[in-house]
mmCIF file of C-alpha atoms and ligand atoms in Angstrom:
data_model
loop_
_atom_site.group_PDB
_atom_site.id
_atom_site.type_symbol
_atom_site.label_atom_id
_atom_site.label_comp_id
_atom_site.label_asym_id
_atom_site.label_seq_id
_atom_site.Cartn_x
_atom_site.Cartn_y
_atom_site.Cartn_z
ATOM 1 C CA MET A 1 -24.662 -103.512 27.708
ATOM 2 C CA THR A 2 -23.282 -104.702 24.303
ATOM 3 C CA ILE A 3 -20.842 -107.717 23.604
ATOM 4 C CA ILE A 4 -18.269 -107.177 21.201
ATOM 5 C CA SER A 5 -16.727 -110.251 19.329
ATOM 6 C CA PRO A 6 -14.121 -109.237 16.681
ATOM 7 C CA SER A 7 -14.016 -112.148 13.895
ATOM 8 C CA LEU A 8 -10.797 -113.890 13.757
ATOM 9 C CA LEU A 9 -11.352 -114.369 9.947
ATOM 10 C CA ALA A 10 -9.920 -110.644 9.307
ATOM 11 C CA ALA A 11 -6.818 -111.224 11.807
ATOM 12 C CA ASP A 12 -3.357 -112.060 10.301
ATOM 13 C CA PHE A 13 -2.935 -115.787 10.874
ATOM 14 C CA ALA A 14 0.921 -115.479 11.112
ATOM 15 C CA PHE A 15 0.606 -113.832 14.307
ATOM 16 C CA LEU A 16 -2.617 -115.388 16.054
ATOM 17 C CA LYS A 17 -1.655 -114.983 19.561
ATOM 18 C CA ASP A 18 -0.679 -111.200 19.042
ATOM 19 C CA GLU A 19 -4.122 -110.689 17.522
ATOM 20 C CA LEU A 20 -5.778 -112.354 20.452
ATOM 21 C CA ASP A 21 -3.985 -110.071 22.821
ATOM 22 C CA VAL A 22 -5.101 -107.017 20.804
ATOM 23 C CA VAL A 23 -8.788 -108.185 20.932
ATOM 24 C CA LYS A 24 -8.448 -108.477 24.794
ATOM 25 C CA ALA A 25 -6.516 -105.106 25.234
ATOM 26 C CA SER A 26 -9.582 -103.539 23.078
ATOM 27 C CA GLY A 27 -11.909 -104.139 25.501
ATOM 28 C CA ALA A 28 -13.730 -106.532 23.476
ATOM 29 C CA GLU A 29 -15.330 -109.408 25.503
ATOM 30 C CA ALA A 30 -14.978 -112.502 23.112
ATOM 31 C CA ILE A 31 -13.382 -113.613 19.682
ATOM 32 C CA HIS A 32 -15.699 -114.914 16.910
ATOM 33 C CA LEU A 33 -14.521 -118.041 15.346
ATOM 34 C CA ASP A 34 -15.650 -118.654 11.701
ATOM 35 C CA VAL A 35 -15.446 -122.284 10.881
ATOM 36 C CA MET A 36 -16.242 -123.393 6.998
ATOM 37 C CA ASP A 37 -16.067 -126.692 5.595
ATOM 38 C CA GLY A 38 -16.670 -125.684 1.698
ATOM 39 C CA ILE A 39 -19.704 -127.231 1.194
ATOM 40 C CA PHE A 40 -22.162 -125.313 3.686
ATOM 41 C CA VAL A 41 -20.425 -121.943 2.552
ATOM 42 C CA PRO A 42 -18.153 -121.630 -0.898
ATOM 43 C CA ASN A 43 -15.200 -120.946 1.420
ATOM 44 C CA LEU A 44 -12.536 -122.746 4.107
ATOM 45 C CA SER A 45 -11.322 -121.456 6.901
ATOM 46 C CA PHE A 46 -9.732 -123.025 9.821
ATOM 47 C CA GLY A 47 -11.105 -126.055 12.466
ATOM 48 C CA LEU A 48 -10.563 -127.825 15.537
ATOM 49 C CA SER A 49 -6.635 -127.560 15.908
ATOM 50 C CA VAL A 50 -6.519 -123.917 15.531
ATOM 51 C CA ILE A 51 -9.418 -123.379 18.186
ATOM 52 C CA GLU A 52 -7.699 -125.995 20.230
ATOM 53 C CA SER A 53 -4.157 -124.268 20.170
ATOM 54 C CA ILE A 54 -5.368 -120.713 20.496
ATOM 55 C CA ARG A 55 -7.361 -121.778 23.677
ATOM 56 C CA LYS A 56 -4.217 -122.299 25.532
ATOM 57 C CA VAL A 57 -3.370 -118.668 25.093
ATOM 58 C CA SER A 58 -6.532 -116.422 25.455
ATOM 59 C CA ASP A 59 -9.269 -116.237 27.751
ATOM 60 C CA LEU A 60 -11.551 -114.548 25.644
ATOM 61 C CA ILE A 61 -15.417 -115.807 25.407
ATOM 62 C CA PHE A 62 -14.975 -118.304 22.374
ATOM 63 C CA ASP A 63 -18.069 -117.589 20.115
ATOM 64 C CA VAL A 64 -17.765 -120.559 17.686
ATOM 65 C CA HIS A 65 -19.555 -119.989 14.288
ATOM 66 C CA LEU A 66 -20.223 -123.504 12.456
ATOM 67 C CA MET A 67 -20.708 -122.863 8.861
ATOM 68 C CA ILE A 68 -20.434 -126.280 8.243
ATOM 69 C CA LYS A 69 -22.806 -129.058 6.355
ATOM 70 C CA ASP A 70 -23.582 -131.451 9.532
ATOM 71 C CA PRO A 71 -22.741 -129.729 12.811
ATOM 72 C CA LEU A 72 -23.861 -132.469 15.103
ATOM 73 C CA SER A 73 -21.335 -134.857 14.280
ATOM 74 C CA TYR A 74 -18.493 -132.209 15.381
ATOM 75 C CA ILE A 75 -20.414 -130.745 18.400
ATOM 76 C CA GLU A 76 -18.291 -132.924 21.124
ATOM 77 C CA GLN A 77 -14.865 -131.806 19.248
ATOM 78 C CA PHE A 78 -15.676 -128.280 19.127
ATOM 79 C CA ALA A 79 -16.712 -128.362 22.620
ATOM 80 C CA LYS A 80 -13.706 -130.035 23.799
ATOM 81 C CA ALA A 81 -11.527 -127.791 21.785
ATOM 82 C CA GLY A 82 -12.395 -124.843 23.998
ATOM 83 C CA SER A 83 -15.651 -123.295 22.759
ATOM 84 C CA ASP A 84 -17.595 -121.439 24.932
ATOM 85 C CA MET A 85 -20.832 -120.503 22.672
ATOM 86 C CA ILE A 86 -21.635 -122.866 19.766
ATOM 87 C CA THR A 87 -23.612 -121.321 17.126
ATOM 88 C CA PHE A 88 -24.602 -123.733 14.024
ATOM 89 C CA HIS A 89 -26.858 -122.930 11.178
ATOM 90 C CA LEU A 90 -30.830 -123.760 11.067
ATOM 91 C CA GLU A 91 -30.379 -124.107 7.139
ATOM 92 C CA SER A 92 -27.669 -126.968 8.278
ATOM 93 C CA ASP A 93 -28.499 -130.632 7.214
ATOM 94 C CA SER A 94 -28.206 -131.639 10.959
ATOM 95 C CA VAL A 95 -31.529 -132.610 13.006
ATOM 96 C CA VAL A 96 -31.917 -129.010 14.819
ATOM 97 C CA GLN A 97 -33.010 -130.325 18.445
ATOM 98 C CA ALA A 98 -30.524 -132.910 18.185
ATOM 99 C CA THR A 99 -27.837 -130.551 17.848
ATOM 100 C CA ILE A 100 -29.367 -128.288 20.516
ATOM 101 C CA ASP A 101 -29.366 -131.075 23.010
ATOM 102 C CA ALA A 102 -25.646 -132.189 22.038
ATOM 103 C CA ILE A 103 -24.443 -128.595 22.760
ATOM 104 C CA LYS A 104 -26.321 -128.286 26.110
ATOM 105 C CA ALA A 105 -24.943 -131.780 27.336
ATOM 106 C CA GLN A 106 -21.799 -130.402 26.536
ATOM 107 C CA GLY A 107 -22.404 -127.786 29.140
ATOM 108 C CA LYS A 108 -21.928 -124.777 26.503
ATOM 109 C CA LYS A 109 -23.960 -121.830 25.571
ATOM 110 C CA VAL A 110 -25.913 -122.774 22.325
ATOM 111 C CA GLY A 111 -26.858 -120.497 19.339
ATOM 112 C CA ILE A 112 -28.401 -120.820 15.825
ATOM 113 C CA SER A 113 -27.790 -118.552 13.093
ATOM 114 C CA ILE A 114 -30.201 -117.743 10.099
ATOM 115 C CA LYS A 115 -28.861 -116.607 6.748
ATOM 116 C CA PRO A 116 -30.664 -113.467 5.154
ATOM 117 C CA ALA A 117 -33.315 -115.561 3.398
ATOM 118 C CA THR A 118 -34.258 -117.317 6.496
ATOM 119 C CA PRO A 119 -37.502 -116.233 8.061
ATOM 120 C CA VAL A 120 -37.746 -115.519 11.741
ATOM 121 C CA GLU A 121 -40.643 -117.904 11.929
ATOM 122 C CA ALA A 122 -38.269 -121.159 11.019
ATOM 123 C CA LEU A 123 -36.662 -120.026 14.406
ATOM 124 C CA VAL A 124 -39.677 -119.771 16.915
ATOM 125 C CA PRO A 125 -40.188 -123.394 17.746
ATOM 126 C CA TYR A 126 -36.506 -123.157 19.332
ATOM 127 C CA LEU A 127 -36.139 -119.706 20.694
ATOM 128 C CA ASP A 128 -36.914 -120.766 24.111
ATOM 129 C CA GLN A 129 -33.913 -122.988 24.272
ATOM 130 C CA LEU A 130 -31.496 -120.675 22.916
ATOM 131 C CA ASP A 131 -28.732 -118.519 24.772
ATOM 132 C CA LEU A 132 -27.866 -116.959 21.496
ATOM 133 C CA VAL A 133 -29.433 -116.273 18.094
ATOM 134 C CA LEU A 134 -27.005 -114.906 15.371
ATOM 135 C CA VAL A 135 -28.706 -113.135 12.642
ATOM 136 C CA MET A 136 -26.405 -112.855 9.509
ATOM 137 C CA SER A 137 -26.302 -109.389 7.835
ATOM 138 C CA VAL A 138 -24.570 -110.945 4.763
ATOM 139 C CA GLU A 139 -24.389 -114.021 2.808
ATOM 140 C CA PRO A 140 -22.204 -116.087 5.189
ATOM 141 C CA GLY A 141 -18.720 -117.373 3.828
ATOM 142 C CA PHE A 142 -16.725 -114.347 3.368
ATOM 143 C CA GLY A 143 -15.700 -111.043 5.425
ATOM 144 C CA GLY A 144 -15.791 -107.673 4.165
ATOM 145 C CA GLN A 145 -19.046 -107.946 2.352
ATOM 146 C CA SER A 146 -21.814 -104.578 2.830
ATOM 147 C CA PHE A 147 -24.137 -104.702 5.517
ATOM 148 C CA MET A 148 -27.636 -106.076 4.465
ATOM 149 C CA PRO A 149 -30.622 -103.748 6.157
ATOM 150 C CA GLU A 150 -33.400 -106.410 5.225
ATOM 151 C CA CYS A 151 -31.983 -108.184 8.630
ATOM 152 C CA LEU A 152 -33.215 -105.003 10.742
ATOM 153 C CA PRO A 153 -37.009 -106.188 10.797
ATOM 154 C CA LYS A 154 -36.054 -109.941 11.721
ATOM 155 C CA ILE A 155 -33.742 -108.282 14.514
ATOM 156 C CA ALA A 156 -36.763 -106.333 16.074
ATOM 157 C CA ALA A 157 -39.152 -109.780 15.191
ATOM 158 C CA ILE A 158 -36.613 -111.778 17.351
ATOM 159 C CA ARG A 159 -36.459 -109.460 20.387
ATOM 160 C CA ALA A 160 -40.058 -108.899 20.476
ATOM 161 C CA LEU A 161 -40.588 -112.752 20.893
ATOM 162 C CA ALA A 162 -37.576 -113.347 23.162
ATOM 163 C CA PRO A 163 -36.540 -110.438 25.342
ATOM 164 C CA ASP A 164 -33.650 -112.211 27.125
ATOM 165 C CA VAL A 165 -31.671 -113.774 24.305
ATOM 166 C CA LEU A 166 -28.590 -112.526 23.254
ATOM 167 C CA ILE A 167 -29.053 -111.133 19.754
ATOM 168 C CA SER A 168 -25.581 -111.125 17.419
ATOM 169 C CA VAL A 169 -25.194 -109.557 14.311
ATOM 170 C CA ASP A 170 -22.263 -110.664 11.807
ATOM 171 C CA GLY A 171 -21.720 -109.069 8.508
ATOM 172 C CA GLY A 172 -20.609 -105.828 7.728
ATOM 173 C CA ILE A 173 -20.822 -104.176 11.244
ATOM 174 C CA ASN A 174 -19.215 -101.006 11.388
ATOM 175 C CA GLY A 175 -19.297 -97.938 13.689
ATOM 176 C CA GLU A 176 -22.579 -96.859 11.928
ATOM 177 C CA THR A 177 -24.205 -100.538 11.101
ATOM 178 C CA SER A 178 -24.012 -101.347 14.567
ATOM 179 C CA LYS A 179 -26.093 -98.320 15.352
ATOM 180 C CA LEU A 180 -28.659 -99.687 13.424
ATOM 181 C CA VAL A 181 -28.642 -103.300 14.469
ATOM 182 C CA LYS A 182 -28.508 -102.028 18.360
ATOM 183 C CA GLN A 183 -31.676 -100.015 17.865
ATOM 184 C CA ALA A 184 -33.641 -103.097 16.500
ATOM 185 C CA GLY A 185 -32.785 -104.773 19.390
ATOM 186 C CA ALA A 186 -29.115 -106.629 18.908
ATOM 187 C CA ASN A 187 -26.889 -106.743 22.111
ATOM 188 C CA MET A 188 -23.872 -108.753 20.515
ATOM 189 C CA LEU A 189 -21.845 -107.679 17.294
ATOM 190 C CA VAL A 190 -19.424 -109.370 15.343
ATOM 191 C CA ALA A 191 -17.167 -107.522 13.295
ATOM 192 C CA GLY A 192 -14.070 -108.683 11.208
ATOM 193 C CA SER A 193 -12.738 -106.131 8.867
ATOM 194 C CA TYR A 194 -13.819 -103.241 10.761
ATOM 195 C CA PHE A 195 -12.147 -104.060 13.851
ATOM 196 C CA PHE A 196 -8.653 -105.574 12.352
ATOM 197 C CA LYS A 197 -8.562 -102.625 10.024
ATOM 198 C CA ALA A 198 -9.043 -99.869 12.415
ATOM 199 C CA GLU A 199 -5.994 -97.938 13.471
ATOM 200 C CA ASP A 200 -6.973 -97.630 16.884
ATOM 201 C CA LYS A 201 -9.016 -100.906 18.169
ATOM 202 C CA ALA A 202 -10.223 -99.648 21.481
ATOM 203 C CA ALA A 203 -11.902 -96.810 19.834
ATOM 204 C CA ALA A 204 -13.727 -99.186 16.981
ATOM 205 C CA VAL A 205 -15.020 -101.149 20.132
ATOM 206 C CA GLU A 206 -15.990 -97.839 21.841
ATOM 207 C CA ALA A 207 -17.674 -96.867 18.487
ATOM 208 C CA MET A 208 -19.787 -100.046 18.475
ATOM 209 C CA LYS A 209 -20.664 -99.700 22.067
ATOM 210 C CA ALA A 210 -21.744 -96.376 22.129
HETATM 211 C C1 DX5 B 1 -18.949 -114.491 7.038
HETATM 212 C C2 DX5 B 1 -18.678 -114.660 8.868
HETATM 213 C C3 DX5 B 1 -18.328 -113.321 9.492
HETATM 214 C C4 DX5 B 1 -17.138 -112.435 8.800
HETATM 215 C C5 DX5 B 1 -17.398 -111.129 8.995
HETATM 216 O O1 DX5 B 1 -19.482 -115.421 6.692
HETATM 217 O O2 DX5 B 1 -19.203 -115.253 9.251
HETATM 218 O O3 DX5 B 1 -18.078 -113.468 10.637
HETATM 219 O O4 DX5 B 1 -16.101 -112.672 9.352
HETATM 220 O O5 DX5 B 1 -16.537 -110.257 8.562
HETATM 221 P P1 DX5 B 1 -16.879 -108.578 8.195
HETATM 222 O O6 DX5 B 1 -17.417 -108.075 9.581
HETATM 223 O O7 DX5 B 1 -15.735 -108.238 7.496
HETATM 224 O O8 DX5 B 1 -18.575 -108.610 7.202
HETATM 225 ZN ZN1 ZN B 2 -19.256 -115.355 11.443
#
């Protein structure tokens, strides 16, 4: 069973409620919410107020991906805004254990993301405390980039170490790359451009689940 989490970053921000309805109708279970601060990554996206507003009109799983310098300072606010899963970067400035504890204290699912250059070993001390590992298959910051196959051995290594953790893959996922990452052990897929550019969204979700 593969969870599909379309990334809102590729949606039309003038019609957020309609876009969330489209995601729901497609058969996807979650919505991936990319929060960027212009410091951890060289781009800005959206933040708390947008998440708070869309929470009122969607019952999708809110899969929040924090690409921010100091996630620990904002965990409580992102939890209260309506996140279901909160994922932060291992490469951020926050103390990793304290950030895990803060997410758990809010009763939310906890995830850690690693950038393409970060080895799996760095994750190992925390692995048994995580609900989700988000493996970046592009450099974080922008949608529409090409999938980096270098992530595949990392996915397989995480799966070997943690048979039950959710492994999500983010960046350049489409009907073809989804097969490669699932084969390596992923069971959650983030898709921005592939999903929102698809004429037939249900077929795109089907292709990624197949
Ligand atoms: C990139 C974001 C991704 C992005 C994926 O920093 O974390 O979630 O939206 O977009 P695609 O699927 O177009 O690569
Ligand atoms: Zn993301």
